[in-house]
XYZ file of C-alpha atoms in Angstrom:
695
model
C -18.610 -4.746 -27.317
C -20.252 -4.400 -23.907
C -23.859 -3.217 -24.066
C -24.910 0.056 -22.474
C -27.181 -1.265 -19.706
C -24.323 -3.350 -18.318
C -21.999 -0.361 -18.206
C -24.452 1.641 -16.111
C -25.675 -1.272 -14.036
C -24.891 -1.123 -10.340
C -23.693 2.488 -10.337
C -24.994 4.874 -7.703
C -26.459 8.218 -8.875
C -23.194 10.138 -8.474
C -21.117 7.459 -10.203
C -23.661 7.369 -13.030
C -23.479 11.163 -13.367
C -19.694 10.965 -13.751
C -19.870 8.077 -16.227
C -22.499 9.702 -18.463
C -21.128 13.265 -18.386
C -20.490 14.544 -21.932
C -17.015 14.970 -23.376
C -15.237 18.001 -22.041
C -13.841 18.997 -18.655
C -15.066 16.735 -15.839
C -13.792 16.796 -12.254
C -14.621 13.786 -10.082
C -13.982 14.439 -6.385
C -13.787 10.874 -5.125
C -13.441 10.105 -1.417
C -11.706 7.000 -0.122
C -13.572 3.806 -0.938
C -16.113 5.459 -3.228
C -15.317 3.423 -6.359
C -13.246 5.920 -8.341
C -11.478 3.324 -10.529
C -14.777 1.675 -11.373
C -16.235 5.074 -12.206
C -13.479 6.315 -14.515
C -13.087 3.021 -16.370
C -16.840 2.864 -16.936
C -16.756 6.481 -18.120
C -14.079 5.693 -20.699
C -15.933 2.563 -21.868
C -19.199 4.513 -22.063
C -17.611 7.173 -24.293
C -16.214 4.424 -26.526
C -19.498 2.545 -26.652
C -21.445 5.648 -27.704
C -18.964 6.279 -30.502
C -17.804 9.584 -29.035
C -14.172 8.473 -29.113
C -12.245 5.446 -30.373
C -10.199 3.573 -27.748
C -6.862 4.414 -29.399
C -7.599 8.138 -28.970
C -7.804 7.909 -25.168
C -4.777 8.374 -22.910
C -5.361 7.592 -19.233
C -2.514 8.279 -16.811
C -1.943 7.452 -13.180
C 0.990 7.254 -10.782
C 1.919 3.579 -10.357
C 2.433 0.716 -12.782
C 0.098 -1.391 -10.673
C -2.749 1.140 -10.901
C -2.205 1.465 -14.654
C -2.248 -2.318 -15.026
C -5.475 -2.605 -13.054
C -7.033 0.092 -15.231
C -6.041 -1.743 -18.438
C -7.471 -4.997 -17.091
C -10.793 -3.395 -16.247
C -11.000 -1.591 -19.580
C -10.412 -4.848 -21.466
C -13.325 -6.375 -19.597
C -15.500 -3.392 -20.541
C -14.740 -3.565 -24.261
C -12.223 -0.712 -24.407
C -8.981 -2.648 -24.731
C -7.308 -0.174 -27.106
C -7.084 2.588 -24.487
C -3.565 3.593 -23.428
C -3.452 3.403 -19.613
C 0.034 4.191 -18.324
C 1.985 6.105 -15.723
C 3.051 9.650 -16.591
C 6.644 8.515 -17.067
C 5.811 5.436 -19.148
C 3.592 7.486 -21.461
C 6.255 10.196 -21.850
C 9.016 7.630 -22.503
C 6.956 6.007 -25.237
C 6.285 9.361 -26.892
C 9.881 10.530 -26.554
C 11.244 7.347 -28.148
C 8.931 7.899 -31.111
C 9.607 11.613 -31.647
C 13.270 11.885 -30.591
C 14.843 11.052 -34.008
C 12.750 13.714 -35.702
C 12.937 16.449 -33.062
C 16.373 15.912 -31.512
C 18.138 13.698 -34.075
C 20.026 10.493 -33.444
C 19.126 7.723 -31.005
C 17.325 8.516 -27.780
C 19.675 8.749 -24.805
C 19.482 5.826 -22.371
C 18.070 6.152 -18.886
C 20.416 6.637 -15.957
C 20.805 3.281 -14.209
C 22.769 4.529 -11.197
C 21.529 8.004 -10.312
C 22.871 7.565 -6.783
C 26.405 7.215 -8.146
C 26.149 10.383 -10.257
C 24.839 12.401 -7.308
C 27.557 11.020 -5.056
C 30.220 12.039 -7.586
C 28.678 15.516 -7.879
C 28.635 15.905 -4.077
C 32.255 14.815 -3.872
C 33.337 17.329 -6.504
C 31.964 20.242 -4.475
C 33.310 18.967 -1.157
C 30.106 17.681 0.456
C 29.595 14.456 2.378
C 29.162 11.332 0.241
C 27.694 9.034 2.890
C 24.581 7.166 1.769
C 22.051 9.167 3.757
C 23.411 12.541 2.590
C 23.485 11.436 -1.050
C 19.904 10.129 -0.845
C 18.777 13.487 0.554
C 20.536 15.354 -2.264
C 19.055 13.028 -4.910
C 15.557 13.570 -3.488
C 16.072 17.339 -3.500
C 17.176 17.248 -7.158
C 14.020 15.302 -8.008
C 11.894 17.828 -6.111
C 13.554 20.784 -7.857
C 13.003 19.287 -11.301
C 9.404 18.317 -10.517
C 8.855 21.925 -9.383
C 10.291 23.134 -12.731
C 13.184 24.903 -11.010
C 16.556 25.429 -12.641
C 19.653 25.622 -10.396
C 19.574 29.417 -10.764
C 15.950 29.619 -9.612
C 16.287 27.194 -6.705
C 17.609 29.522 -3.915
C 15.021 32.252 -4.433
C 12.065 29.861 -4.675
C 13.014 27.777 -1.639
C 13.463 30.970 0.369
C 10.040 32.181 -0.764
C 8.223 29.007 0.320
C 10.407 28.387 3.388
C 11.594 24.963 2.257
C 14.329 23.328 4.325
C 17.166 22.111 2.100
C 19.483 19.202 3.006
C 22.457 21.612 2.679
C 22.857 25.377 2.250
C 21.022 26.426 -0.948
C 24.194 27.722 -2.636
C 25.955 24.394 -1.969
C 22.978 22.438 -3.262
C 23.021 24.499 -6.468
C 26.631 23.409 -7.008
C 25.649 19.738 -6.624
C 22.607 20.194 -8.878
C 24.735 21.796 -11.622
C 27.488 19.185 -11.324
C 24.923 16.384 -11.548
C 23.283 17.840 -14.654
C 26.670 18.390 -16.334
C 27.784 14.815 -15.663
C 24.480 13.372 -16.857
C 24.340 15.433 -20.036
C 28.002 14.789 -20.782
C 27.289 11.050 -20.628
C 24.235 11.624 -22.866
C 21.813 10.064 -20.397
C 18.327 10.877 -19.106
C 16.830 10.568 -15.648
C 13.111 9.971 -15.067
C 12.300 13.662 -14.697
C 13.999 14.324 -18.038
C 11.437 12.060 -19.711
C 8.710 14.531 -18.797
C 10.818 17.657 -19.356
C 12.036 16.645 -22.822
C 8.629 15.356 -23.956
C 6.939 18.591 -22.888
C 9.645 20.644 -24.612
C 9.317 18.660 -27.852
C 5.555 19.215 -27.938
C 5.918 22.907 -27.051
C 8.695 23.691 -29.524
C 7.925 21.471 -32.546
C 4.517 22.268 -33.966
C 4.495 19.392 -36.461
C 5.176 16.917 -33.650
C 2.446 18.456 -31.499
C -0.046 18.292 -34.371
C 0.678 14.621 -34.962
C 0.366 13.787 -31.268
C -2.879 15.745 -30.825
C -4.385 14.097 -33.878
C -3.724 10.746 -32.219
C -4.899 11.494 -28.661
C -8.110 13.438 -28.177
C -9.391 12.420 -24.726
C -7.393 12.426 -21.490
C -8.064 10.974 -18.054
C -5.876 11.626 -14.986
C -6.251 9.491 -11.874
C -5.032 10.619 -8.413
C -4.977 14.208 -9.703
C -4.257 15.543 -6.209
C -0.715 14.141 -6.577
C 0.190 16.057 -9.745
C 3.432 18.067 -9.671
C 4.091 21.248 -11.680
C 6.172 19.175 -14.106
C 3.364 16.661 -14.635
C 0.870 19.486 -15.081
C 3.180 21.012 -17.680
C 3.246 17.822 -19.764
C -0.520 17.430 -19.365
C -0.989 20.962 -20.702
C 1.356 20.121 -23.591
C -0.696 17.024 -24.385
C -3.942 18.989 -24.312
C -2.647 21.890 -26.393
C -5.494 24.175 -25.337
C -8.199 21.513 -25.627
C -10.451 20.639 -22.685
C -11.455 16.983 -23.233
C -10.120 16.065 -19.808
C -11.449 14.031 -16.888
C -9.594 14.282 -13.579
C -10.236 12.201 -10.480
C -8.844 12.818 -7.025
C -9.236 13.550 -3.341
C -7.368 16.476 -1.799
C -7.786 14.813 1.605
C -5.362 12.132 0.418
C -2.551 14.446 -0.687
C 0.478 12.897 1.025
C 3.298 13.620 -1.422
C 3.814 17.364 -1.039
C 7.420 16.651 -0.045
C 7.904 15.330 -3.597
C 6.288 18.370 -5.220
C 2.656 17.223 -5.396
C -0.034 19.837 -4.908
C -3.808 19.424 -4.546
C -4.279 22.951 -5.869
C -4.652 21.770 -9.476
C -7.589 19.604 -8.360
C -9.125 22.261 -6.130
C -8.808 24.971 -8.806
C -10.048 22.794 -11.699
C -13.487 24.490 -11.849
C -11.745 27.882 -12.043
C -9.481 26.775 -14.917
C -12.456 25.211 -16.706
C -15.589 27.250 -15.816
C -17.818 24.886 -17.821
C -16.509 21.805 -16.046
C -18.910 19.283 -14.572
C -17.995 18.564 -10.949
C -19.221 15.286 -9.446
C -18.730 14.306 -5.788
C -18.439 10.644 -4.845
C -19.122 10.319 -1.115
C -20.681 6.872 -0.686
C -17.968 4.745 0.913
C -18.345 1.075 -0.066
C -15.065 -0.021 1.521
C -15.356 0.608 5.241
C -17.920 0.107 7.972
C -19.822 3.177 9.235
C -17.674 3.089 12.388
C -14.426 3.393 10.412
C -15.941 5.993 8.083
C -17.162 8.120 10.998
C -13.704 8.110 12.557
C -12.112 9.051 9.212
C -14.467 12.018 8.847
C -13.586 13.217 12.332
C -9.847 12.881 11.712
C -9.912 15.080 8.622
C -12.426 17.574 10.065
C -10.246 18.248 13.111
C -7.506 19.787 10.974
C -6.652 23.470 10.794
C -9.219 24.076 8.095
C -11.961 22.597 10.254
C -13.360 20.807 7.226
C -12.500 18.547 4.335
C -10.317 20.184 1.687
C -12.889 19.374 -0.994
C -16.004 19.460 1.167
C -16.335 15.668 0.948
C -18.007 13.866 3.827
C -17.917 10.097 3.494
C -21.112 8.113 4.088
C -20.581 4.458 4.984
C -22.612 1.984 2.937
C -21.602 -1.252 4.642
C -23.268 -2.957 7.595
C -22.188 -1.965 11.093
C -18.925 -3.351 12.397
C -16.867 -3.157 15.579
C -15.814 0.207 16.936
C -12.205 1.173 16.229
C -10.017 0.235 19.193
C -7.381 2.362 20.932
C -4.579 0.975 23.103
C -1.660 2.401 25.057
C 1.405 0.309 25.981
C 4.476 0.745 28.145
C 6.966 -0.131 25.371
C 7.214 -0.708 21.638
C 7.859 -4.416 22.243
C 4.699 -4.683 24.346
C 2.749 -2.853 21.644
C 4.068 -5.227 18.958
C 3.309 -8.305 21.067
C -0.241 -7.071 21.640
C -0.659 -6.622 17.876
C 0.620 -10.156 17.262
C -1.850 -11.557 19.813
C -4.759 -9.731 18.168
C -3.645 -10.897 14.720
C -3.740 -14.473 15.972
C -7.206 -13.940 17.469
C -8.566 -12.447 14.249
C -7.004 -15.256 12.208
C -8.656 -17.750 14.533
C -12.009 -16.065 13.932
C -11.634 -16.440 10.170
C -9.912 -13.253 8.979
C -7.201 -14.307 6.453
C -3.682 -13.162 7.296
C -3.436 -11.637 3.822
C -6.344 -9.385 4.822
C -4.444 -7.834 7.748
C -1.894 -5.034 7.740
C 0.332 -3.282 10.261
C 0.942 0.301 9.128
C 3.560 2.686 10.509
C 5.001 6.101 9.705
C 8.647 5.165 9.024
C 10.159 1.926 7.758
C 12.446 1.573 10.779
C 9.366 0.782 12.891
C 8.875 -2.556 11.130
C 11.650 -4.427 12.968
C 9.851 -4.843 16.294
C 6.713 -6.112 14.490
C 8.714 -8.527 12.381
C 10.171 -9.928 15.612
C 6.810 -10.147 17.399
C 5.118 -11.883 14.468
C 8.056 -14.269 14.064
C 7.931 -15.113 17.765
C 4.212 -15.821 17.411
C 4.899 -17.972 14.308
C 2.763 -15.718 12.137
C 4.021 -15.213 8.552
C 4.320 -11.691 7.214
C 5.568 -9.763 4.204
C 7.191 -6.352 4.240
C 5.803 -4.177 1.474
C 8.467 -2.044 -0.164
C 11.167 -4.711 0.059
C 12.359 -6.814 -2.858
C 9.806 -6.836 -5.653
C 7.903 -10.096 -5.979
C 8.763 -10.750 -9.623
C 12.446 -9.964 -8.983
C 12.810 -12.781 -6.438
C 15.090 -15.620 -7.513
C 12.530 -18.354 -6.872
C 9.837 -16.475 -8.817
C 12.122 -15.946 -11.823
C 13.043 -19.655 -11.774
C 9.401 -20.646 -11.510
C 8.342 -18.419 -14.407
C 11.115 -19.851 -16.596
C 9.974 -23.390 -15.785
C 6.330 -22.496 -16.434
C 7.181 -20.956 -19.824
C 9.034 -24.138 -20.797
C 6.088 -26.274 -19.722
C 3.636 -24.042 -21.596
C 5.751 -24.468 -24.721
C 5.462 -28.258 -24.475
C 1.679 -28.287 -24.272
C -1.240 -27.068 -22.241
C -3.586 -28.248 -19.539
C -7.127 -26.936 -19.628
C -9.780 -26.147 -17.035
C -9.475 -28.044 -13.786
C -6.144 -29.466 -14.912
C -4.423 -26.064 -14.812
C -3.966 -25.988 -11.044
C -2.532 -29.493 -11.011
C -0.200 -28.740 -13.936
C 1.114 -25.546 -12.316
C 1.735 -27.285 -8.997
C 3.580 -30.081 -10.768
C 5.903 -27.553 -12.434
C 6.380 -25.577 -9.220
C 7.255 -28.747 -7.292
C 10.344 -28.979 -9.506
C 11.590 -25.623 -8.170
C 10.754 -26.159 -4.511
C 6.990 -26.078 -3.826
C 6.002 -28.694 -1.266
C 2.599 -29.696 0.082
C 3.480 -28.364 3.528
C 5.352 -25.137 4.271
C 8.806 -25.237 5.917
C 9.049 -24.175 9.544
C 10.280 -20.633 8.905
C 13.068 -18.328 7.787
C 14.176 -17.879 4.194
C 12.844 -21.303 3.192
C 9.377 -20.294 4.383
C 9.549 -17.041 2.410
C 10.512 -18.917 -0.787
C 7.671 -21.355 -0.234
C 5.192 -18.512 0.225
C 6.247 -16.998 -3.118
C 5.757 -20.300 -4.954
C 2.489 -21.013 -3.167
C 1.189 -17.584 -4.230
C 1.849 -18.569 -7.859
C -0.033 -21.831 -7.319
C -3.017 -20.047 -5.784
C -3.100 -17.649 -8.724
C -3.541 -20.706 -10.972
C -6.490 -21.789 -8.792
C -8.011 -18.317 -9.170
C -7.527 -18.301 -12.951
C -9.115 -21.765 -13.269
C -12.197 -20.503 -11.448
C -12.531 -17.203 -13.274
C -11.482 -17.998 -16.862
C -13.146 -20.883 -18.641
C -10.676 -23.109 -20.489
C -7.612 -21.394 -19.037
C -4.429 -23.287 -19.830
C -0.720 -22.938 -19.069
C -0.198 -20.510 -21.943
C -2.995 -18.279 -20.640
C -1.571 -18.550 -17.130
C 1.936 -17.559 -18.240
C 0.454 -14.629 -20.163
C -1.285 -13.502 -16.964
C 1.988 -13.746 -15.042
C 3.809 -11.686 -17.682
C 1.116 -9.006 -17.570
C 1.309 -8.871 -13.776
C 5.102 -8.708 -13.830
C 4.967 -5.807 -16.273
C 2.472 -3.976 -14.039
C 4.247 -4.987 -10.792
C 0.985 -6.594 -9.658
C 1.994 -9.627 -7.581
C -0.469 -12.330 -6.519
C -1.799 -12.264 -2.984
C 0.516 -13.968 -0.497
C -0.606 -15.483 2.770
C 0.835 -13.360 5.535
C 0.309 -10.100 7.403
C 1.424 -7.046 5.435
C 3.868 -4.675 7.098
C 4.008 -1.326 5.313
C 4.600 2.369 5.765
C 1.575 4.639 5.497
C 2.892 6.010 2.206
C 3.293 2.506 0.764
C -0.264 1.626 1.843
C -1.863 4.309 -0.341
C -4.287 2.702 -2.780
C -4.536 -0.560 -0.817
C -7.090 -1.926 1.643
C -7.477 -4.759 4.146
C -10.175 -6.237 6.375
C -8.107 -5.458 9.467
C -5.635 -2.602 9.898
C -3.337 -1.853 12.831
C -2.113 1.752 12.950
C 0.858 1.625 15.297
C 3.340 4.010 16.890
C 0.995 7.015 17.042
C 3.170 9.219 19.228
C 4.316 12.809 18.992
C 7.487 12.941 16.915
C 6.474 9.930 14.856
C 3.039 10.986 13.603
C 3.313 13.859 13.042
C 6.956 13.241 12.228
C 9.341 15.374 14.249
C 10.586 17.517 11.362
C 7.002 18.559 10.529
C 6.466 20.190 13.917
C 6.048 23.952 13.760
C 5.025 23.955 10.116
C 1.240 24.007 9.861
C 1.190 22.783 6.258
C 3.505 19.861 7.055
C 1.516 18.912 10.144
C -1.700 18.912 8.126
C -0.069 16.634 5.573
C 0.778 14.270 8.436
C -2.897 14.393 9.457
C -3.864 13.417 5.910
C -1.422 10.529 6.180
C -3.251 9.381 9.322
C -6.538 9.726 7.407
C -5.173 7.546 4.614
C -4.223 4.925 7.196
C -7.680 4.927 8.771
C -9.422 4.582 5.410
C -7.390 1.470 4.491
C -9.493 -0.582 6.947
C -12.666 -2.301 5.822
C -13.902 -3.630 9.178
C -11.350 -3.936 11.992
C -9.261 -0.909 12.972
C -6.852 -0.842 15.918
C -4.839 2.267 16.834
C -2.013 2.056 19.352
C 1.041 3.793 20.782
C 3.830 3.126 23.285
C 4.974 5.352 26.135
C 8.646 4.353 25.750
C 10.906 2.747 23.191
C 12.241 -0.091 25.356
C 11.253 -2.019 28.449
C 11.785 0.102 31.574
C 12.833 3.089 29.486
C 10.592 5.524 31.321
C 7.309 6.974 30.091
C 8.687 9.784 27.966
C 6.255 9.766 25.057
C 2.823 11.239 24.485
C 0.224 9.961 22.082
C -0.172 11.841 18.809
C -1.998 15.165 18.856
C -4.186 13.704 16.093
C -5.812 11.499 18.729
C -6.921 14.491 20.803
C -10.696 14.457 20.759
C -10.695 10.831 19.666
C -9.081 9.452 22.828
C -9.795 11.187 26.135
C -6.964 12.082 28.500
C -8.365 9.633 31.017
C -7.832 6.694 28.703
C -11.275 6.711 27.137
C -11.897 6.799 23.418
C -14.844 7.901 21.403
C -15.993 6.219 18.254
C -19.357 6.416 16.537
C -20.637 8.511 19.444
C -19.899 5.789 21.999
C -17.365 6.041 24.805
C -15.016 3.103 25.064
C -12.217 2.593 27.581
C -8.811 1.696 26.155
C -6.695 -1.033 27.663
C -4.200 1.533 28.965
C -4.238 0.508 32.625
C -5.041 -3.105 31.804
C -2.234 -3.167 29.225
C 0.331 -1.825 31.710
C -0.303 -4.748 34.031
C -0.097 -7.257 31.189
C 3.103 -5.720 29.867
C 5.070 -7.150 32.831
C 4.775 -10.950 32.854
C 6.966 -13.134 35.034
C 8.150 -16.710 34.784
C 5.969 -19.059 36.845
C 9.073 -21.000 37.884
C 11.752 -18.403 38.745
C 9.738 -15.123 38.631
C 12.146 -13.579 36.099
C 10.645 -10.948 33.793
C 9.546 -12.490 30.468
C 10.662 -10.539 27.395
C 9.814 -12.468 24.209
C 6.355 -13.318 22.929
C 7.180 -17.032 23.046
C 8.176 -16.807 26.734
C 4.986 -14.895 27.511
C 2.878 -17.512 25.735
C 4.547 -20.439 27.527
C 4.581 -18.624 30.853
C 8.203 -19.360 31.697
C 11.647 -18.141 30.658
C 13.795 -20.117 28.237
C 16.321 -21.183 30.893
C 13.714 -22.904 33.073
C 13.067 -26.557 32.093
C 9.784 -27.575 30.524
C 7.434 -29.836 32.470
C 5.169 -30.477 29.498
C 3.271 -33.752 29.220
C 4.893 -35.102 26.041
C 2.029 -37.477 25.250
C -0.512 -34.688 25.681
C 1.588 -32.391 23.475
C 1.662 -35.061 20.750
C -2.121 -35.460 20.958
C -2.611 -31.682 20.778
C -0.402 -31.395 17.699
C -2.195 -34.254 15.955
C -5.573 -32.679 16.737
C -4.351 -29.266 15.520
C -3.273 -30.752 12.177
C -6.699 -32.348 11.666
C -8.597 -29.162 12.550
C -6.356 -27.041 10.313
C -7.000 -29.379 7.368
C -10.724 -29.362 8.117
C -10.809 -25.553 8.262
C -8.373 -25.212 5.333
C -6.079 -22.879 7.253
C -2.410 -23.088 8.297
C -1.890 -24.953 11.578
C -0.710 -21.855 13.459
C -4.105 -20.223 12.875
C -5.636 -22.850 15.176
C -2.913 -22.558 17.838
C 0.777 -21.737 17.654
C 3.389 -24.226 18.874
C 4.061 -21.978 21.865
C 0.391 -22.081 22.894
C 0.264 -25.871 22.585
C 3.393 -26.153 24.759
C 1.779 -23.838 27.334
C -1.351 -26.016 27.403
C 0.728 -29.191 27.769
C 2.703 -27.608 30.604
C -0.156 -25.974 32.489
C -2.759 -28.746 31.825
C -5.892 -26.590 32.350
C -8.849 -28.587 33.650
C -11.746 -26.260 32.864
C -12.796 -23.391 30.612
C -11.677 -20.741 33.088
C -8.142 -22.076 33.462
C -7.838 -22.727 29.712
C -8.832 -19.116 29.080
C -5.879 -18.005 31.217
C -3.374 -19.602 28.814
C -1.706 -16.969 26.627
C -2.847 -17.382 23.037
C -6.293 -18.729 23.954
C -8.584 -15.768 23.428
C -12.401 -15.752 23.745
C -12.913 -16.700 20.091
C -10.546 -19.654 20.204
C -11.935 -20.708 23.558
C -15.399 -20.883 22.031
C -14.268 -22.695 18.859
C -11.708 -25.108 20.252
C -12.116 -25.134 24.045
C -14.207 -28.316 24.318
C -11.830 -30.259 22.063
C -8.735 -29.146 23.981
C -10.220 -29.909 27.394
C -11.244 -33.382 26.260
C -7.665 -33.997 25.147
C -6.260 -32.686 28.412
C -8.687 -34.596 30.638
C -9.310 -37.674 28.490
C -7.484 -41.013 28.452
C -4.039 -41.209 26.896
C -5.206 -43.391 24.007
C -7.662 -40.824 22.649
């Protein structure tokens, strides 16, 4: 059991107040980066340590399997391993499986595997379109209706009252909703919303079941409480049964799921529901630099309310960092290429690629960044794509590792070597492939190998069996190991994550705020909160950009987002931390048009821009110099323990070999050689260019 001083050690006064608050209603208003997970896990462990509750009597719920898994891991380390930390749906499913035979008789109905198919059939029966986009919209609307506790009969009146826009006429949607429910119930199946609905109903209607449940669970903790829907609040009330031993944690400024039924009102009104509640505000931001924090405060304060929803004002606790940067570009391609160049510069200065993220409003925006990063030979991963543990190579690797663990174990420093030996059998090599699908498979396997390195360092005596157990726990929680590569993600998918460097891209009217939010003050304010979430993902480096047109030469038809008004002046200036800073608007427009040095044709791709000539013009590179540059790059990359492209990409080396710069000034003109790389590698490169051929 962890001793008390350790549990309270390192907590700031507000965190300590939340941790040591007595049992009963507690509301923790926790701003971004203020250590909310640390606070609530220490609170649970503190209650257990003092003997106020046994671990098995605590139910902690959150919204993602990953967050629940992280909570369980932390609680184990704090001596409270018996606590149930799950998502709302996982907790309800477990309870429903247990009580179903007694309350509803027979075996529990299985979960719907293909909800899309059932909705499509329901739409077809009532004569509506069954194309993929229409069916997805109908499925989402059914989920919203059920999360809002609306029956088909109630739906038209309630949507009219709140002014909600339906994907089809309300009376037609009701027909689809009813047809879907009939088909599902006829097949004796449950969807995810039914897990909560049926569990709440069982507890509300069967007193003996409710008594048994409430005898088991006495203390409740809800994370991300601003995202609770009416349905989730209903099951929480059923769990409590009139009791008030409840701790909630949340930040109304990060409510970004109203479209799915979430409402911050439960969090805001908590002190009214529980007049004796202790309310603790966490405002010390340990994640971001004061410059990022100051910008985040301004973003949220410039909303319609003129202030934070919960009165929180973040106070940065880290050392000063660079001011957030703002940039305007002529086209999306130019914007993406500029991001790729800055990523390369930051990587060259020591920022790991896994600590950088490009965040956008809609998933369709990722394509141009995937292309720009590929052209610059920078690896990336798209968050929200295929799940890590579902990948073929990862499943094969885990099967091989389980087999090896069954044969014997390797302890301590041998673990990393043993894991790499097993992974080499399924495709891990010492050097990564050039690119494409092979590179992606290699990155997955290498991430598994690096996790073994991490486990060897952190867990004394860790062996293959312990490693496989860790993998299984991560797979269950959908908590993949860190992969080397820039993260591409939507702003919604980025919630709960953080990086050293964040690029917020595509900040134009119609994209952020999204076009369909225009004219609706509540929807626009939710879009502002989404921007706030994006800003607060950055620890140190924050770059915000937008493009005036979609394609090259498409005409300057776009305007930057209204959320930048007051942050970026109309003359191209930007304000951050009280300092005025000019954007690269005019400078960027000149750089956007680059022409081939041989034929003067306009250069389109990032590789052409780096080399300084179009693909059809022949190369005049010094082959011997290029070979020397590549050999030197390999040595420096090994010395610095970074991938070779972090030193210089192939395209930059070709440009150097073609242009043969003779001094620092001319080397600095080569695309891909920024100030940082010029300082770190300039002398070496110039000696190779100017030195004898046998160097």
